[in-house]
Tab-separated table of C-alpha atoms and ligand atoms in Angstrom:
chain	number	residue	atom	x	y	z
Z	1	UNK	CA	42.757	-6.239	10.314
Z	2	UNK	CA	39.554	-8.251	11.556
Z	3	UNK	CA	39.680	-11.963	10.720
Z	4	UNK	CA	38.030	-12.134	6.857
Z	5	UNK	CA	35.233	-13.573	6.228
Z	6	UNK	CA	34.476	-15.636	3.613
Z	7	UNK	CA	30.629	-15.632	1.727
Z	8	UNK	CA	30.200	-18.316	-0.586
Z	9	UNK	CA	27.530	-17.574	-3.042
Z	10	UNK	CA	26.903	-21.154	-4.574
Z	11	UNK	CA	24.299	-20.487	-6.697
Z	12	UNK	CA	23.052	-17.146	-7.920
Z	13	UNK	CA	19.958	-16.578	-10.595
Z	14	UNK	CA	21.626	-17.278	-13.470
Z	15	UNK	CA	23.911	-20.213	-13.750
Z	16	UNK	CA	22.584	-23.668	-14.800
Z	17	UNK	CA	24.524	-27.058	-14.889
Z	18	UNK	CA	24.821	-26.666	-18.625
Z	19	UNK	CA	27.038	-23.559	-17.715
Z	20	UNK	CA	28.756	-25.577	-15.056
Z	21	UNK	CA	28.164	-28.776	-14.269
Z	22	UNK	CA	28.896	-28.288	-10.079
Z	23	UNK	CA	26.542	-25.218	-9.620
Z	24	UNK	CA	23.959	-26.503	-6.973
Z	25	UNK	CA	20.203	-26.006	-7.712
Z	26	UNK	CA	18.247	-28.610	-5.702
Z	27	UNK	CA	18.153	-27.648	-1.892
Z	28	UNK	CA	19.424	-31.036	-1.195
Z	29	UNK	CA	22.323	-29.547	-3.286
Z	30	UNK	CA	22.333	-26.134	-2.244
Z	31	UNK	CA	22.691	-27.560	1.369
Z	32	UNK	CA	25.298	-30.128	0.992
Z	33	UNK	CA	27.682	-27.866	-1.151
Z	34	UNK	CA	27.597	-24.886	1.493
Z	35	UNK	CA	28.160	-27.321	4.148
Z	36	UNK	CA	31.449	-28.027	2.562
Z	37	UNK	CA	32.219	-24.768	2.063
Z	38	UNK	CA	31.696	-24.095	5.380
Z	39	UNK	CA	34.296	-26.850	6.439
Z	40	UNK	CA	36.858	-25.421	3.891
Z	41	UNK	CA	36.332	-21.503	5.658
Z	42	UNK	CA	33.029	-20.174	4.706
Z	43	UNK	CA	31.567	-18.063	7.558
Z	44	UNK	CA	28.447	-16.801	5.216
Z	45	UNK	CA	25.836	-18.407	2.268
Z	46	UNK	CA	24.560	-16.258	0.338
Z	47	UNK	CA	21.102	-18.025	-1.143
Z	48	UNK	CA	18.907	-18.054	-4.074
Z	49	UNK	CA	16.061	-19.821	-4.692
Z	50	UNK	CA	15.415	-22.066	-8.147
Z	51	UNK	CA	12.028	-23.840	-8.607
Z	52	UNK	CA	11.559	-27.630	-10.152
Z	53	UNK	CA	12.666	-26.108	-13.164
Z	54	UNK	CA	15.847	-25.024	-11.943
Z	55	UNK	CA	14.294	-20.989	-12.935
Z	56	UNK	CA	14.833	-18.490	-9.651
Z	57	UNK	CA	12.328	-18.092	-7.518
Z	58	UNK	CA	11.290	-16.160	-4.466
Z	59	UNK	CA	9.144	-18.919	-2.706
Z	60	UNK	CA	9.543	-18.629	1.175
Z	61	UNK	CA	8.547	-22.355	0.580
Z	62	UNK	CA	11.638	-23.211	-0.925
Z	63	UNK	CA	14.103	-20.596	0.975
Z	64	UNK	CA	12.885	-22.380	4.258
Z	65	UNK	CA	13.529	-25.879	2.752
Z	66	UNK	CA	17.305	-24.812	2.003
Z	67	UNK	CA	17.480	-23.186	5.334
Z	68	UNK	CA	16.201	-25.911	7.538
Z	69	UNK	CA	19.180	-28.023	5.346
Z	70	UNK	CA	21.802	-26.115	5.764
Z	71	UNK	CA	20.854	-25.141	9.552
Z	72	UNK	CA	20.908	-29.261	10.538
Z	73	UNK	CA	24.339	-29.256	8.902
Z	74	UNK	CA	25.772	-26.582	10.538
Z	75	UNK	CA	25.852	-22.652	11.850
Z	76	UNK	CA	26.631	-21.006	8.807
Z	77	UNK	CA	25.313	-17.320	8.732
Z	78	UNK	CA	22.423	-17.346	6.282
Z	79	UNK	CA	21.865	-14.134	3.749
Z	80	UNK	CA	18.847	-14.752	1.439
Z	81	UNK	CA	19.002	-12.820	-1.558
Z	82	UNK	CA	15.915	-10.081	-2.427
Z	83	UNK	CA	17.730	-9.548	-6.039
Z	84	UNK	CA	15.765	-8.611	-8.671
Z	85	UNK	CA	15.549	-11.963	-11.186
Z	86	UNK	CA	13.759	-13.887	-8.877
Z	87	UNK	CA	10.403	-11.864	-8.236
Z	88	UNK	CA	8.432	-8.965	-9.598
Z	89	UNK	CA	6.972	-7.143	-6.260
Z	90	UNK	CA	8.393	-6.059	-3.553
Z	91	UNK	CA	6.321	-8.265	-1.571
Z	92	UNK	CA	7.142	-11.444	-3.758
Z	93	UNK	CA	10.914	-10.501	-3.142
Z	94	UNK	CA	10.259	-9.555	0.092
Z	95	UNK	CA	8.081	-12.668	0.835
Z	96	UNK	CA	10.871	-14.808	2.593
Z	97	UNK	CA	12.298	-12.083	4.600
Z	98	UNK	CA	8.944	-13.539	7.162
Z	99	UNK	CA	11.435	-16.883	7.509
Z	100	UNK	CA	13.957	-14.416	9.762
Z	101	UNK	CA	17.340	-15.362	8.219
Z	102	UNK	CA	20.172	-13.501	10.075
Z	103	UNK	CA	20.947	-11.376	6.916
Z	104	UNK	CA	19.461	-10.948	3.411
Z	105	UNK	CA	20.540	-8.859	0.184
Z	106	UNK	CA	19.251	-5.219	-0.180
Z	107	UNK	CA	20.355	-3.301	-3.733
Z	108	UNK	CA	19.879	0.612	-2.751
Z	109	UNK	CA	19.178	1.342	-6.187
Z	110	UNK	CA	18.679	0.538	-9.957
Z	111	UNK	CA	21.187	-0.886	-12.821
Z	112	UNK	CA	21.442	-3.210	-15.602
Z	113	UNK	CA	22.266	-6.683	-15.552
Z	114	UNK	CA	23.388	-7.904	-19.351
Z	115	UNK	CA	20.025	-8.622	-20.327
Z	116	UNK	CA	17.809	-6.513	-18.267
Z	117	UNK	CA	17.241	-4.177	-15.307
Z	118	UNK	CA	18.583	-4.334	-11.659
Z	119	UNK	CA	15.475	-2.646	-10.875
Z	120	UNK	CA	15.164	-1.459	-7.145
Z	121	UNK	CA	12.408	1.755	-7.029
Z	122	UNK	CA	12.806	4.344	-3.476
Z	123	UNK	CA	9.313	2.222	-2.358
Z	124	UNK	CA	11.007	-0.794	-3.284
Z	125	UNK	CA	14.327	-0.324	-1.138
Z	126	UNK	CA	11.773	1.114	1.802
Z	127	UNK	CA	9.649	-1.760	1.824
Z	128	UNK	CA	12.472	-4.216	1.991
Z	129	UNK	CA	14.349	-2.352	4.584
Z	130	UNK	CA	11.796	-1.803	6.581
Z	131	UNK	CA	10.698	-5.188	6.677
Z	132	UNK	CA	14.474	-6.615	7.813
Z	133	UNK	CA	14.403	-3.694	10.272
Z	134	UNK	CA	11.019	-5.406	11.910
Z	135	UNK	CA	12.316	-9.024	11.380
Z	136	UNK	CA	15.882	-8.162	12.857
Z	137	UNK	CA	17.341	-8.798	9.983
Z	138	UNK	CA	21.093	-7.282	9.037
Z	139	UNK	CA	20.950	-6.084	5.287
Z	140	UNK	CA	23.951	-6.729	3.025
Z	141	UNK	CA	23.690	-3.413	1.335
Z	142	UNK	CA	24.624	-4.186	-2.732
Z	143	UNK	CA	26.684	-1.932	-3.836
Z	144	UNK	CA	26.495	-2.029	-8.040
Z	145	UNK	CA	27.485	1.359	-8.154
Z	146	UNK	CA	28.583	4.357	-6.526
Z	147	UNK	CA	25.397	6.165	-5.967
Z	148	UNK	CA	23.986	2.741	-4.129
Z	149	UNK	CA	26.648	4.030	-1.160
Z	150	UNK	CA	25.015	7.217	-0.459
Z	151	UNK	CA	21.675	6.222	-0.819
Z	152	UNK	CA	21.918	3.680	1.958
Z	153	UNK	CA	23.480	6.631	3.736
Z	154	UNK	CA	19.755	8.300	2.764
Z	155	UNK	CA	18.291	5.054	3.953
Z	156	UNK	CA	19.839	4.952	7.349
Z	157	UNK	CA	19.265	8.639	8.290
Z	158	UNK	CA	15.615	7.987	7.582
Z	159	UNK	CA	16.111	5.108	10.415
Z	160	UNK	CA	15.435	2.088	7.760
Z	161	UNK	CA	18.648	1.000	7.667
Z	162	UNK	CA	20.739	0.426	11.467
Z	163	UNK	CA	24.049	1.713	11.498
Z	164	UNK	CA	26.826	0.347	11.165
Z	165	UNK	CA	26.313	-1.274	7.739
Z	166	UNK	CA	27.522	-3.750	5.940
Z	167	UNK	CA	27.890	-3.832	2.474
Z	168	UNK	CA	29.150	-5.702	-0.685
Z	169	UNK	CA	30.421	-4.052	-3.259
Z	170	UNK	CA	29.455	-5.843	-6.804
Z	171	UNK	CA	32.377	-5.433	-9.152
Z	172	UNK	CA	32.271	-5.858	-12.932
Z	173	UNK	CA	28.492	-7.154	-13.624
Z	174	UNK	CA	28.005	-5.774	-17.134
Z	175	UNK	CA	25.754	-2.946	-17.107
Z	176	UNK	CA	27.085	-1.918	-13.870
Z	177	UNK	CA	30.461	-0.765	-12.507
Z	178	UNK	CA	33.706	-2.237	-14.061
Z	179	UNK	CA	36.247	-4.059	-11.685
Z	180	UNK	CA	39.231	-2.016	-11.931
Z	181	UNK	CA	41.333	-1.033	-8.845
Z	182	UNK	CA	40.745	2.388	-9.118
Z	183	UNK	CA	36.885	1.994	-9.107
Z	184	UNK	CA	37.001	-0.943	-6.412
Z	185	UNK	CA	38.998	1.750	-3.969
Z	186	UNK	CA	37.030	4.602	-5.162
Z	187	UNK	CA	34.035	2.534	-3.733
Z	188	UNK	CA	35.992	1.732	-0.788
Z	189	UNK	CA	36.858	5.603	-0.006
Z	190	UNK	CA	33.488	6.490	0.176
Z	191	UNK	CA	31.878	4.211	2.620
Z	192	UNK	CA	30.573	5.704	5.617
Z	193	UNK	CA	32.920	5.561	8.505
Z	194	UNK	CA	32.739	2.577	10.896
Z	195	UNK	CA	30.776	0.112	8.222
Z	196	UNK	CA	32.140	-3.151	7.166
Z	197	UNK	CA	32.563	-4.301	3.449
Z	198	UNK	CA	33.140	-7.273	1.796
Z	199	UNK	CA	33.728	-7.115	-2.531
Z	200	UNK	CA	32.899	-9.907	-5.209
Z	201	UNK	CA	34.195	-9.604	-8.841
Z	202	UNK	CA	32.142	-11.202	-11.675
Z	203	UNK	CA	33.556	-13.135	-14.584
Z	204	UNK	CA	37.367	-12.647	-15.400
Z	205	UNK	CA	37.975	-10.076	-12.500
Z	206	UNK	CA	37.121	-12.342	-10.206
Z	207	UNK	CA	40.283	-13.084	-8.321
Z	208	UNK	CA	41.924	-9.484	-9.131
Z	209	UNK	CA	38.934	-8.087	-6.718
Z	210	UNK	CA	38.955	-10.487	-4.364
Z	211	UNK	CA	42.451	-10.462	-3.770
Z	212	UNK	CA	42.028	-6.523	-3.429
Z	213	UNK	CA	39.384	-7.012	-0.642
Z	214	UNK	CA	41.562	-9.444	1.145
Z	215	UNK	CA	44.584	-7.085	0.811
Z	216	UNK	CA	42.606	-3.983	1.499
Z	217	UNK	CA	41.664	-5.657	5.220
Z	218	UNK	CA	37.783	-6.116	3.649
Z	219	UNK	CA	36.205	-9.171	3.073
Z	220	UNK	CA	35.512	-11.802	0.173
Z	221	UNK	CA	32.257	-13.170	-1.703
Z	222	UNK	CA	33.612	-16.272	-3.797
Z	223	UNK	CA	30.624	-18.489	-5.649
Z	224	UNK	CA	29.897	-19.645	-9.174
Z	225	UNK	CA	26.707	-16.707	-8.910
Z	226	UNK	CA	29.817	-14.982	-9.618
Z	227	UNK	CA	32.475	-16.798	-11.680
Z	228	UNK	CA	32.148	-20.037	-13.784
Z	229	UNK	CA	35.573	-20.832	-14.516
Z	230	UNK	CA	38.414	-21.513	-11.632
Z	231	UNK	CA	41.116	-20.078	-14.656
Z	232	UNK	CA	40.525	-20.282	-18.392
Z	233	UNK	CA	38.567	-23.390	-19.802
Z	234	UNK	CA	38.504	-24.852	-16.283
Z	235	UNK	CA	35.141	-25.054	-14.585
Z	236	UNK	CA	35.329	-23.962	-11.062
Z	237	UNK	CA	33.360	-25.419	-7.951
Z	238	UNK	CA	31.933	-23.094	-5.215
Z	239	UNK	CA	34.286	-26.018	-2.996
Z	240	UNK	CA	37.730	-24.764	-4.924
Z	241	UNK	CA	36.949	-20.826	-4.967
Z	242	UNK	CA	36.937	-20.858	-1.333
Z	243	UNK	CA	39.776	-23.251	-0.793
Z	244	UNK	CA	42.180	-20.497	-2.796
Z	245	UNK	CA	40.830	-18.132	-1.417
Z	246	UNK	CA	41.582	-19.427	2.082
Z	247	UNK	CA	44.964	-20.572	0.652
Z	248	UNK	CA	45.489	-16.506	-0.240
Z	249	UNK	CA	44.500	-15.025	2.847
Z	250	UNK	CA	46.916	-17.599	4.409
Z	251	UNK	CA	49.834	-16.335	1.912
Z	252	UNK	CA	48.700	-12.814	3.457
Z	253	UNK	CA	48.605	-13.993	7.097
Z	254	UNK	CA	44.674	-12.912	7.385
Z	255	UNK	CA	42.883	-15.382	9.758
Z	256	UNK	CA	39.677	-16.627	8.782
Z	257	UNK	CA	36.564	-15.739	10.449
Z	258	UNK	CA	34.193	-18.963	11.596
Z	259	UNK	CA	30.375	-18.064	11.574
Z	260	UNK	CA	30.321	-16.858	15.556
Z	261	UNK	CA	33.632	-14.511	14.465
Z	262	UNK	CA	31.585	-13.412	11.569
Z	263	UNK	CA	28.311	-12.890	13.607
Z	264	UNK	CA	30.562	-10.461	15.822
Z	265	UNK	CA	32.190	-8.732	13.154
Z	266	UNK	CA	29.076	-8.121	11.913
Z	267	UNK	CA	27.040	-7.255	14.585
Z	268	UNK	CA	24.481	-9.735	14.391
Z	269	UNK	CA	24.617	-10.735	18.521
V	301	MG	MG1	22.890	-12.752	-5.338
């Protein structure tokens, strides 16, 4: 198995400090917690973007703000999110792809979220892929259900998408697929030969899909965009989901990738 690498996703769209009192908003914030995540194992940051307000935003104003934070702290591989909570047009979501981050987030295709749509139209996905294509820019394809595989598949015989891709596969947002096993391997089974995967779980199946990905010889998202609580009624940090993870993938004798292991796991040299 390739060392595993670890994304931290401190922050997401959706969870404010009245959820959880450690989820970093603030770039200052954003920065300083993914810099200790890196030091505890994170090779990856996934980003969003919140406004004065703490709402999400897709400001290239504020992405390059976090960016130029987290790149004097350290080499961290940065993956700016293009979800769809934090802008309306493709070129609003699209608007900080211009800052060049080594990686950003590219849904190949529509859902629900618990209160709305994961809405990502054929123009939509072709804008945004075309644009990291020109900006050299490795997608993380996200996978929120099963058609999402083969439609990147679409995506990269029309030459939008290079090959081999990486993807994440989104387990258990409401609306979308559930995290079971059988769905998480399912997914798994029909990735295209040669790309490389990483899984997150949201809510309470959290560590049952993570600990799948690490067993399964993938890789592992681990962030309060994704879970609130470290077990029941105790609030996690983004600092303690990656320490167990690294603790499990210890247990498991996986290695864990730094940032220039990740970048060649992942193609980005
Ligand atoms: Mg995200």
């Amino acid at each position: 198995m390739d060392k595993l690498i670890i994304t931290v996703a401190p922050t997401g769209n959706v969870p404010t400090k009245e959820h959880n009192p450690n989820v970093p908003i603030t770039p200052d914030e954003i920065a300083e917690c993914v810099h200790r995540c890196y030091q505890k194992g994170a090779a990856v940051a996934h980003i969003h973007a919140r406004d004065v307000e703490g709402k999400p935003t897709a400001d290239p104003k504020v992405f390059k703000e976090i960016i130029e934070k987290i790149k004097a702290k350290c080499n961290i591989i940065i993956q700016i999110s293009t979800g769809a909570r934090a802008g309306k047009t493709a070129e609003e979501r699209g608007a900080a792809l211009d800052l060049k981050p080594e990686m950003a987030s590219l849904a190949t295709g529509s859902s629900n979220f618990p209160t709305g749509m994961n809405a990502n139209s054929p123009q939509l996905i072709e804008y945004l892929a075309k644009k990291m294509l020109d900006n050299n820019i490795k997608p993380e394809i996200e996978v929120f259900d099963c058609a999402m595989i083969s439609n990147a598949e679409y995506f990269a015989r029309k030459g939008l998408i290079k090959t081999p891709m990486h993807f994440n596969l989104v387990m258990n947002v409401p609306g979308s697929i559930k995290g079971t096993p059988k769905n998480l391997l399912h997914l798994v089974e029909s990735l295209p030969r040669g790309s490389t995967w990483t899984v997150c779980g949201i809510g309470n199946k959290n560590l049952q899909m993570t600990s799948m990905g690490l067993v399964l010889g993938g890789h592992v998202r681990v962030g309060l965009e994704d879970v609130l609580e470290y077990e029941k009624g105790v609030p996690a940090s983004n600092e303690m989901l990656v320490e167990r993870i690294v603790r499990l993938a210890k247990e498991f004798n996986r290695k864990i990738a730094t940032p220039d292991e990740a970048r060649e796991i992942l193609g980005l040299k």
